């Protein structure tokens, strides 16, 4: 019997974890799999081990494990596979197929444009966007993030979309804001590329209060969030995983 185990990041802020669970509950109805469980990589429960066990206890013989993460970095490449490996030792008879984060997708670009429009600020011709990512030392993340920024500029009709990060790589948030403040753009839409509210969102909100000036407006848009469009991406990924024979995706058969 098939099962899906959704692995969310986890947060010290309870609301962030609640948002993840609510998103998975909304998404379940689109996915025709009898067993569906949610767990967290860190900072919250159920853990990956607990989520995996729940699937097995309900009769799962094959588990599609999906990281509910935006981009492919250390968590998706190392941390989650290591946890799967530990758990798998106890259930060697279970087949496990492992998916990928949401990645670069035009539906996500549509969400970003929607978030900017939700500010209800009239967008000027000389507006720019500062896309703020969580950050990672993995070069693949910067490559993908730059691709998303380019697609946003093209589809959203912005003259310029710049990127910065909150941790682990450069340019950092302060540098991104400084560069924007020294530009000739009269509007700067600051757009957090985050799945959930929490400490990082509060950090952006606090810092942004310092940068508004008469000739240049900084507008904070809402974070990406668990939008319904992400459910569509998730549905497609689960279907691909369960319809594959292990060639398209990594199959963990530890022994």
PDB file of C-alpha atoms in Angstrom:
ATOM      1  CA  UNK A   1       0.000   0.000   0.000  1.00  0.00           C
ATOM      2  CA  UNK A   2       1.266   3.458  -0.898  1.00  0.00           C
ATOM      3  CA  UNK A   3       1.852   6.273   1.557  1.00  0.00           C
ATOM      4  CA  UNK A   4       3.150   9.837   1.372  1.00  0.00           C
ATOM      5  CA  UNK A   5       5.280  11.342   4.123  1.00  0.00           C
ATOM      6  CA  UNK A   6       5.552  15.116   3.892  1.00  0.00           C
ATOM      7  CA  UNK A   7       8.624  16.506   5.659  1.00  0.00           C
ATOM      8  CA  UNK A   8       8.320  20.164   6.630  1.00  0.00           C
ATOM      9  CA  UNK A   9      11.179  22.214   8.028  1.00  0.00           C
ATOM     10  CA  UNK A  10       9.837  23.056  11.485  1.00  0.00           C
ATOM     11  CA  UNK A  11       9.958  26.315  13.413  1.00  0.00           C
ATOM     12  CA  UNK A  12      10.351  27.611  16.957  1.00  0.00           C
ATOM     13  CA  UNK A  13       7.286  29.732  16.226  1.00  0.00           C
ATOM     14  CA  UNK A  14       4.186  27.571  16.670  1.00  0.00           C
ATOM     15  CA  UNK A  15       2.269  29.490  14.006  1.00  0.00           C
ATOM     16  CA  UNK A  16       4.875  28.478  11.430  1.00  0.00           C
ATOM     17  CA  UNK A  17       4.344  24.782  12.182  1.00  0.00           C
ATOM     18  CA  UNK A  18       0.572  25.222  12.211  1.00  0.00           C
ATOM     19  CA  UNK A  19       0.726  26.796   8.753  1.00  0.00           C
ATOM     20  CA  UNK A  20       2.654  23.796   7.422  1.00  0.00           C
ATOM     21  CA  UNK A  21       0.125  21.326   8.825  1.00  0.00           C
ATOM     22  CA  UNK A  22      -2.803  23.341   7.457  1.00  0.00           C
ATOM     23  CA  UNK A  23      -1.181  23.359   4.006  1.00  0.00           C
ATOM     24  CA  UNK A  24      -0.711  19.588   4.004  1.00  0.00           C
ATOM     25  CA  UNK A  25      -4.295  19.043   5.162  1.00  0.00           C
ATOM     26  CA  UNK A  26      -5.546  21.214   2.272  1.00  0.00           C
ATOM     27  CA  UNK A  27      -3.327  19.362  -0.192  1.00  0.00           C
ATOM     28  CA  UNK A  28      -4.324  15.842   0.840  1.00  0.00           C
ATOM     29  CA  UNK A  29      -7.665  15.995  -0.954  1.00  0.00           C
ATOM     30  CA  UNK A  30      -5.861  16.484  -4.285  1.00  0.00           C
ATOM     31  CA  UNK A  31      -3.653  13.434  -3.803  1.00  0.00           C
ATOM     32  CA  UNK A  32      -5.186  10.001  -4.264  1.00  0.00           C
ATOM     33  CA  UNK A  33      -3.083   8.058  -1.774  1.00  0.00           C
ATOM     34  CA  UNK A  34      -4.663   6.193   1.172  1.00  0.00           C
ATOM     35  CA  UNK A  35      -1.981   7.026   3.759  1.00  0.00           C
ATOM     36  CA  UNK A  36      -0.679  10.583   4.137  1.00  0.00           C
ATOM     37  CA  UNK A  37       1.328  11.838   7.107  1.00  0.00           C
ATOM     38  CA  UNK A  38       3.183  15.047   7.949  1.00  0.00           C
ATOM     39  CA  UNK A  39       6.336  15.396  10.048  1.00  0.00           C
ATOM     40  CA  UNK A  40       9.144  17.887  10.699  1.00  0.00           C
ATOM     41  CA  UNK A  41      12.870  17.843  10.115  1.00  0.00           C
ATOM     42  CA  UNK A  42      13.631  19.792  13.286  1.00  0.00           C
ATOM     43  CA  UNK A  43      12.233  22.017  16.040  1.00  0.00           C
ATOM     44  CA  UNK A  44       8.812  20.310  16.110  1.00  0.00           C
ATOM     45  CA  UNK A  45       6.978  17.009  16.262  1.00  0.00           C
ATOM     46  CA  UNK A  46       6.126  14.559  14.868  1.00  0.00           C
ATOM     47  CA  UNK A  47       9.710  13.780  13.854  1.00  0.00           C
ATOM     48  CA  UNK A  48      10.675  11.979  10.650  1.00  0.00           C
ATOM     49  CA  UNK A  49      10.976   8.734  12.616  1.00  0.00           C
ATOM     50  CA  UNK A  50       7.514   9.182  14.117  1.00  0.00           C
ATOM     51  CA  UNK A  51       5.971  10.057  10.740  1.00  0.00           C
ATOM     52  CA  UNK A  52       7.595   7.074   9.029  1.00  0.00           C
ATOM     53  CA  UNK A  53       6.396   4.752  11.794  1.00  0.00           C
ATOM     54  CA  UNK A  54       2.834   6.035  11.478  1.00  0.00           C
ATOM     55  CA  UNK A  55       2.858   5.202   7.758  1.00  0.00           C
ATOM     56  CA  UNK A  56       4.125   1.676   8.420  1.00  0.00           C
ATOM     57  CA  UNK A  57       1.597   1.085  11.193  1.00  0.00           C
ATOM     58  CA  UNK A  58      -1.199   1.892   8.747  1.00  0.00           C
ATOM     59  CA  UNK A  59       0.027  -0.746   6.306  1.00  0.00           C
ATOM     60  CA  UNK A  60       2.356   1.168   3.997  1.00  0.00           C
ATOM     61  CA  UNK A  61       4.659  -0.953   1.852  1.00  0.00           C
ATOM     62  CA  UNK A  62       5.963   1.952  -0.237  1.00  0.00           C
ATOM     63  CA  UNK A  63       6.481   5.479   1.065  1.00  0.00           C
ATOM     64  CA  UNK A  64       6.933   8.536  -1.122  1.00  0.00           C
ATOM     65  CA  UNK A  65       8.884  11.034   0.961  1.00  0.00           C
ATOM     66  CA  UNK A  66       8.488  14.652  -0.105  1.00  0.00           C
ATOM     67  CA  UNK A  67      10.522  17.530   1.376  1.00  0.00           C
ATOM     68  CA  UNK A  68       8.265  20.565   1.766  1.00  0.00           C
ATOM     69  CA  UNK A  69      11.089  22.991   1.052  1.00  0.00           C
ATOM     70  CA  UNK A  70      11.471  25.764  -1.506  1.00  0.00           C
ATOM     71  CA  UNK A  71      14.890  25.031  -2.983  1.00  0.00           C
ATOM     72  CA  UNK A  72      17.324  22.127  -3.090  1.00  0.00           C
ATOM     73  CA  UNK A  73      20.050  22.683  -0.501  1.00  0.00           C
ATOM     74  CA  UNK A  74      21.637  20.894   2.457  1.00  0.00           C
ATOM     75  CA  UNK A  75      18.373  19.915   4.123  1.00  0.00           C
ATOM     76  CA  UNK A  76      17.109  18.160   0.993  1.00  0.00           C
ATOM     77  CA  UNK A  77      20.461  16.725  -0.095  1.00  0.00           C
ATOM     78  CA  UNK A  78      21.949  15.682   3.242  1.00  0.00           C
ATOM     79  CA  UNK A  79      19.895  16.160   6.413  1.00  0.00           C
ATOM     80  CA  UNK A  80      16.656  14.479   5.344  1.00  0.00           C
ATOM     81  CA  UNK A  81      18.360  11.539   3.550  1.00  0.00           C
ATOM     82  CA  UNK A  82      20.482  10.924   6.667  1.00  0.00           C
ATOM     83  CA  UNK A  83      17.355  10.787   8.822  1.00  0.00           C
ATOM     84  CA  UNK A  84      15.663   8.469   6.326  1.00  0.00           C
ATOM     85  CA  UNK A  85      18.702   6.217   6.421  1.00  0.00           C
ATOM     86  CA  UNK A  86      18.513   5.935  10.227  1.00  0.00           C
ATOM     87  CA  UNK A  87      14.817   5.097  10.196  1.00  0.00           C
ATOM     88  CA  UNK A  88      15.096   2.670   7.290  1.00  0.00           C
ATOM     89  CA  UNK A  89      17.361   0.372   9.258  1.00  0.00           C
ATOM     90  CA  UNK A  90      14.285  -0.653  11.262  1.00  0.00           C
ATOM     91  CA  UNK A  91      12.035  -1.152   8.204  1.00  0.00           C
ATOM     92  CA  UNK A  92      14.183  -2.730   5.436  1.00  0.00           C
ATOM     93  CA  UNK A  93      11.107  -4.272   3.808  1.00  0.00           C
ATOM     94  CA  UNK A  94       9.627  -0.857   2.992  1.00  0.00           C
ATOM     95  CA  UNK A  95      10.367   0.696  -0.391  1.00  0.00           C
ATOM     96  CA  UNK A  96      11.147   4.402  -0.183  1.00  0.00           C
ATOM     97  CA  UNK A  97      11.100   6.915  -3.032  1.00  0.00           C
ATOM     98  CA  UNK A  98      12.385  10.410  -2.364  1.00  0.00           C
ATOM     99  CA  UNK A  99      11.211  13.571  -4.078  1.00  0.00           C
ATOM    100  CA  UNK A 100      12.554  17.078  -4.448  1.00  0.00           C
ATOM    101  CA  UNK A 101      11.676  20.544  -3.103  1.00  0.00           C
ATOM    102  CA  UNK A 102       9.362  22.847  -5.061  1.00  0.00           C
ATOM    103  CA  UNK A 103      12.301  24.268  -7.012  1.00  0.00           C
ATOM    104  CA  UNK A 104      11.977  26.665  -9.940  1.00  0.00           C
ATOM    105  CA  UNK A 105       8.405  26.757 -11.198  1.00  0.00           C
ATOM    106  CA  UNK A 106       6.355  29.391 -13.017  1.00  0.00           C
ATOM    107  CA  UNK A 107       3.453  28.841 -10.632  1.00  0.00           C
ATOM    108  CA  UNK A 108       5.697  30.139  -7.836  1.00  0.00           C
ATOM    109  CA  UNK A 109       6.498  33.212  -9.926  1.00  0.00           C
ATOM    110  CA  UNK A 110       2.743  33.798 -10.203  1.00  0.00           C
ATOM    111  CA  UNK A 111       2.466  33.682  -6.403  1.00  0.00           C
ATOM    112  CA  UNK A 112       5.242  36.270  -6.078  1.00  0.00           C
ATOM    113  CA  UNK A 113       3.443  38.618  -8.462  1.00  0.00           C
ATOM    114  CA  UNK A 114       0.241  38.106  -6.486  1.00  0.00           C
ATOM    115  CA  UNK A 115       2.025  38.976  -3.231  1.00  0.00           C
ATOM    116  CA  UNK A 116       3.232  42.265  -4.701  1.00  0.00           C
ATOM    117  CA  UNK A 117      -0.259  43.141  -5.946  1.00  0.00           C
ATOM    118  CA  UNK A 118      -1.672  42.355  -2.500  1.00  0.00           C
ATOM    119  CA  UNK A 119       0.205  45.344  -1.074  1.00  0.00           C
ATOM    120  CA  UNK A 120      -2.363  47.500  -2.931  1.00  0.00           C
ATOM    121  CA  UNK A 121       0.418  49.947  -3.764  1.00  0.00           C
ATOM    122  CA  UNK A 122       0.305  51.319  -7.302  1.00  0.00           C
ATOM    123  CA  UNK A 123       3.377  49.960  -9.039  1.00  0.00           C
ATOM    124  CA  UNK A 124       5.408  52.695 -10.710  1.00  0.00           C
ATOM    125  CA  UNK A 125       7.325  52.257 -13.940  1.00  0.00           C
ATOM    126  CA  UNK A 126      10.618  52.588 -12.097  1.00  0.00           C
ATOM    127  CA  UNK A 127       9.797  50.046  -9.376  1.00  0.00           C
ATOM    128  CA  UNK A 128      12.247  47.292  -8.502  1.00  0.00           C
ATOM    129  CA  UNK A 129      11.941  44.136  -6.425  1.00  0.00           C
ATOM    130  CA  UNK A 130      14.332  42.888  -3.763  1.00  0.00           C
ATOM    131  CA  UNK A 131      13.766  39.147  -3.437  1.00  0.00           C
ATOM    132  CA  UNK A 132      14.909  37.957  -0.002  1.00  0.00           C
ATOM    133  CA  UNK A 133      15.840  34.302   0.397  1.00  0.00           C
ATOM    134  CA  UNK A 134      16.645  32.252   3.466  1.00  0.00           C
ATOM    135  CA  UNK A 135      20.142  31.562   2.154  1.00  0.00           C
ATOM    136  CA  UNK A 136      22.396  28.546   1.713  1.00  0.00           C
ATOM    137  CA  UNK A 137      26.054  27.821   1.058  1.00  0.00           C
ATOM    138  CA  UNK A 138      24.971  25.492  -1.768  1.00  0.00           C
ATOM    139  CA  UNK A 139      25.716  27.166  -5.140  1.00  0.00           C
ATOM    140  CA  UNK A 140      22.704  25.433  -6.689  1.00  0.00           C
ATOM    141  CA  UNK A 141      20.426  27.526  -4.462  1.00  0.00           C
ATOM    142  CA  UNK A 142      21.897  30.806  -5.724  1.00  0.00           C
ATOM    143  CA  UNK A 143      21.591  29.598  -9.313  1.00  0.00           C
ATOM    144  CA  UNK A 144      17.925  28.638  -8.874  1.00  0.00           C
ATOM    145  CA  UNK A 145      17.141  31.817  -6.942  1.00  0.00           C
ATOM    146  CA  UNK A 146      18.648  33.934  -9.710  1.00  0.00           C
ATOM    147  CA  UNK A 147      16.517  32.060 -12.239  1.00  0.00           C
ATOM    148  CA  UNK A 148      13.375  32.801 -10.205  1.00  0.00           C
ATOM    149  CA  UNK A 149      14.349  36.488 -10.029  1.00  0.00           C
ATOM    150  CA  UNK A 150      14.789  36.630 -13.807  1.00  0.00           C
ATOM    151  CA  UNK A 151      11.409  35.011 -14.398  1.00  0.00           C
ATOM    152  CA  UNK A 152       9.789  37.438 -11.960  1.00  0.00           C
ATOM    153  CA  UNK A 153      11.296  40.422 -13.767  1.00  0.00           C
ATOM    154  CA  UNK A 154      10.112  39.127 -17.140  1.00  0.00           C
ATOM    155  CA  UNK A 155       6.619  37.995 -16.146  1.00  0.00           C
ATOM    156  CA  UNK A 156       5.964  40.832 -13.693  1.00  0.00           C
ATOM    157  CA  UNK A 157       7.252  43.543 -16.012  1.00  0.00           C
ATOM    158  CA  UNK A 158       9.799  44.918 -13.533  1.00  0.00           C
ATOM    159  CA  UNK A 159      12.876  46.791 -14.734  1.00  0.00           C
ATOM    160  CA  UNK A 160      15.013  45.097 -12.127  1.00  0.00           C
ATOM    161  CA  UNK A 161      14.770  42.256  -9.596  1.00  0.00           C
ATOM    162  CA  UNK A 162      17.683  41.918  -7.202  1.00  0.00           C
ATOM    163  CA  UNK A 163      18.355  39.157  -4.684  1.00  0.00           C
ATOM    164  CA  UNK A 164      19.750  38.952  -1.164  1.00  0.00           C
ATOM    165  CA  UNK A 165      19.812  36.449   1.660  1.00  0.00           C
ATOM    166  CA  UNK A 166      19.205  36.233   5.389  1.00  0.00           C
ATOM    167  CA  UNK A 167      22.007  33.787   6.177  1.00  0.00           C
ATOM    168  CA  UNK A 168      24.789  31.500   4.919  1.00  0.00           C
ATOM    169  CA  UNK A 169      25.680  33.442   1.780  1.00  0.00           C
ATOM    170  CA  UNK A 170      25.955  36.918   0.284  1.00  0.00           C
ATOM    171  CA  UNK A 171      24.716  39.507  -0.429  1.00  0.00           C
ATOM    172  CA  UNK A 172      23.023  39.699   2.965  1.00  0.00           C
ATOM    173  CA  UNK A 173      19.781  41.578   3.631  1.00  0.00           C
ATOM    174  CA  UNK A 174      21.534  44.786   4.764  1.00  0.00           C
ATOM    175  CA  UNK A 175      23.698  44.838   1.652  1.00  0.00           C
ATOM    176  CA  UNK A 176      20.673  44.281  -0.574  1.00  0.00           C
ATOM    177  CA  UNK A 177      18.786  47.124   1.090  1.00  0.00           C
ATOM    178  CA  UNK A 178      21.822  49.409   0.852  1.00  0.00           C
ATOM    179  CA  UNK A 179      22.240  48.722  -2.864  1.00  0.00           C
ATOM    180  CA  UNK A 180      18.543  49.349  -3.435  1.00  0.00           C
ATOM    181  CA  UNK A 181      18.666  52.612  -1.467  1.00  0.00           C
ATOM    182  CA  UNK A 182      21.565  53.835  -3.622  1.00  0.00           C
ATOM    183  CA  UNK A 183      19.693  53.058  -6.843  1.00  0.00           C
ATOM    184  CA  UNK A 184      17.454  55.375  -8.853  1.00  0.00           C
ATOM    185  CA  UNK A 185      14.336  53.274  -8.317  1.00  0.00           C
ATOM    186  CA  UNK A 186      11.641  55.233  -6.491  1.00  0.00           C
ATOM    187  CA  UNK A 187       9.910  52.063  -5.259  1.00  0.00           C
ATOM    188  CA  UNK A 188      11.504  48.966  -3.771  1.00  0.00           C
ATOM    189  CA  UNK A 189       9.169  46.019  -3.190  1.00  0.00           C
ATOM    190  CA  UNK A 190      10.822  43.781  -0.607  1.00  0.00           C
ATOM    191  CA  UNK A 191       9.562  40.248  -1.170  1.00  0.00           C
ATOM    192  CA  UNK A 192      10.464  37.514   1.366  1.00  0.00           C
ATOM    193  CA  UNK A 193      10.935  34.143  -0.294  1.00  0.00           C
ATOM    194  CA  UNK A 194       9.829  32.209   2.781  1.00  0.00           C
ATOM    195  CA  UNK A 195       7.271  29.462   3.289  1.00  0.00           C
ATOM    196  CA  UNK A 196       6.161  30.413   6.783  1.00  0.00           C
ATOM    197  CA  UNK A 197       6.088  33.216   9.271  1.00  0.00           C
ATOM    198  CA  UNK A 198       8.607  33.267  12.077  1.00  0.00           C
ATOM    199  CA  UNK A 199      11.824  34.819  13.337  1.00  0.00           C
ATOM    200  CA  UNK A 200      13.201  35.557   9.856  1.00  0.00           C
ATOM    201  CA  UNK A 201      10.067  37.403   8.763  1.00  0.00           C
ATOM    202  CA  UNK A 202      10.201  39.485  11.922  1.00  0.00           C
ATOM    203  CA  UNK A 203      13.841  40.306  11.186  1.00  0.00           C
ATOM    204  CA  UNK A 204      12.950  41.659   7.745  1.00  0.00           C
ATOM    205  CA  UNK A 205      10.020  43.678   9.087  1.00  0.00           C
ATOM    206  CA  UNK A 206      12.160  45.292  11.811  1.00  0.00           C
ATOM    207  CA  UNK A 207      15.022  46.177   9.485  1.00  0.00           C
ATOM    208  CA  UNK A 208      12.825  47.656   6.802  1.00  0.00           C
ATOM    209  CA  UNK A 209      11.498  50.383   9.095  1.00  0.00           C
ATOM    210  CA  UNK A 210      14.902  52.086   8.890  1.00  0.00           C
ATOM    211  CA  UNK A 211      15.065  52.522   5.129  1.00  0.00           C
ATOM    212  CA  UNK A 212      12.074  54.572   3.945  1.00  0.00           C
ATOM    213  CA  UNK A 213      12.839  58.101   2.784  1.00  0.00           C
ATOM    214  CA  UNK A 214      10.927  60.872   1.006  1.00  0.00           C
ATOM    215  CA  UNK A 215      12.235  60.148  -2.484  1.00  0.00           C
ATOM    216  CA  UNK A 216      12.218  56.354  -2.200  1.00  0.00           C
ATOM    217  CA  UNK A 217       9.585  54.035  -0.784  1.00  0.00           C
ATOM    218  CA  UNK A 218      10.316  50.557   0.575  1.00  0.00           C
ATOM    219  CA  UNK A 219       7.227  48.324   0.537  1.00  0.00           C
ATOM    220  CA  UNK A 220       7.202  44.996   2.363  1.00  0.00           C
ATOM    221  CA  UNK A 221       5.124  42.364   0.594  1.00  0.00           C
ATOM    222  CA  UNK A 222       3.836  39.277   2.351  1.00  0.00           C
ATOM    223  CA  UNK A 223       6.049  36.191   2.328  1.00  0.00           C
ATOM    224  CA  UNK A 224       5.474  33.512  -0.311  1.00  0.00           C
ATOM    225  CA  UNK A 225       3.584  31.259   2.102  1.00  0.00           C
ATOM    226  CA  UNK A 226       1.735  27.988   1.609  1.00  0.00           C
ATOM    227  CA  UNK A 227      -0.282  29.144  -1.392  1.00  0.00           C
ATOM    228  CA  UNK A 228      -2.797  26.827  -3.060  1.00  0.00           C
ATOM    229  CA  UNK A 229      -0.669  26.847  -6.224  1.00  0.00           C
ATOM    230  CA  UNK A 230       1.979  24.968  -4.254  1.00  0.00           C
ATOM    231  CA  UNK A 231      -0.575  22.195  -3.753  1.00  0.00           C
ATOM    232  CA  UNK A 232      -0.683  21.769  -7.530  1.00  0.00           C
ATOM    233  CA  UNK A 233       3.111  21.422  -7.695  1.00  0.00           C
ATOM    234  CA  UNK A 234       3.000  18.975  -4.789  1.00  0.00           C
ATOM    235  CA  UNK A 235       0.305  16.890  -6.456  1.00  0.00           C
ATOM    236  CA  UNK A 236       2.342  16.614  -9.656  1.00  0.00           C
ATOM    237  CA  UNK A 237       5.451  15.606  -7.747  1.00  0.00           C
ATOM    238  CA  UNK A 238       3.729  12.885  -5.741  1.00  0.00           C
ATOM    239  CA  UNK A 239       2.157  11.449  -8.888  1.00  0.00           C
ATOM    240  CA  UNK A 240       5.534  11.368 -10.648  1.00  0.00           C
ATOM    241  CA  UNK A 241       7.147   9.691  -7.659  1.00  0.00           C
ATOM    242  CA  UNK A 242       4.570   6.960  -7.365  1.00  0.00           C
ATOM    243  CA  UNK A 243       4.409   6.363 -11.124  1.00  0.00           C
ATOM    244  CA  UNK A 244       8.180   6.094 -11.465  1.00  0.00           C
ATOM    245  CA  UNK A 245      10.163   2.876 -11.251  1.00  0.00           C
ATOM    246  CA  UNK A 246      12.975   4.478  -9.305  1.00  0.00           C
ATOM    247  CA  UNK A 247      14.870   5.785 -12.324  1.00  0.00           C
ATOM    248  CA  UNK A 248      13.773   9.405 -12.290  1.00  0.00           C
ATOM    249  CA  UNK A 249      14.156   9.863  -8.550  1.00  0.00           C
ATOM    250  CA  UNK A 250      16.510   8.546  -5.926  1.00  0.00           C
ATOM    251  CA  UNK A 251      15.305   5.325  -4.350  1.00  0.00           C
ATOM    252  CA  UNK A 252      16.643   4.641  -0.869  1.00  0.00           C
ATOM    253  CA  UNK A 253      17.169   0.894  -0.359  1.00  0.00           C
ATOM    254  CA  UNK A 254      19.683   0.889   2.453  1.00  0.00           C
ATOM    255  CA  UNK A 255      21.092  -2.422   3.597  1.00  0.00           C
TER     256      UNK A 255
END
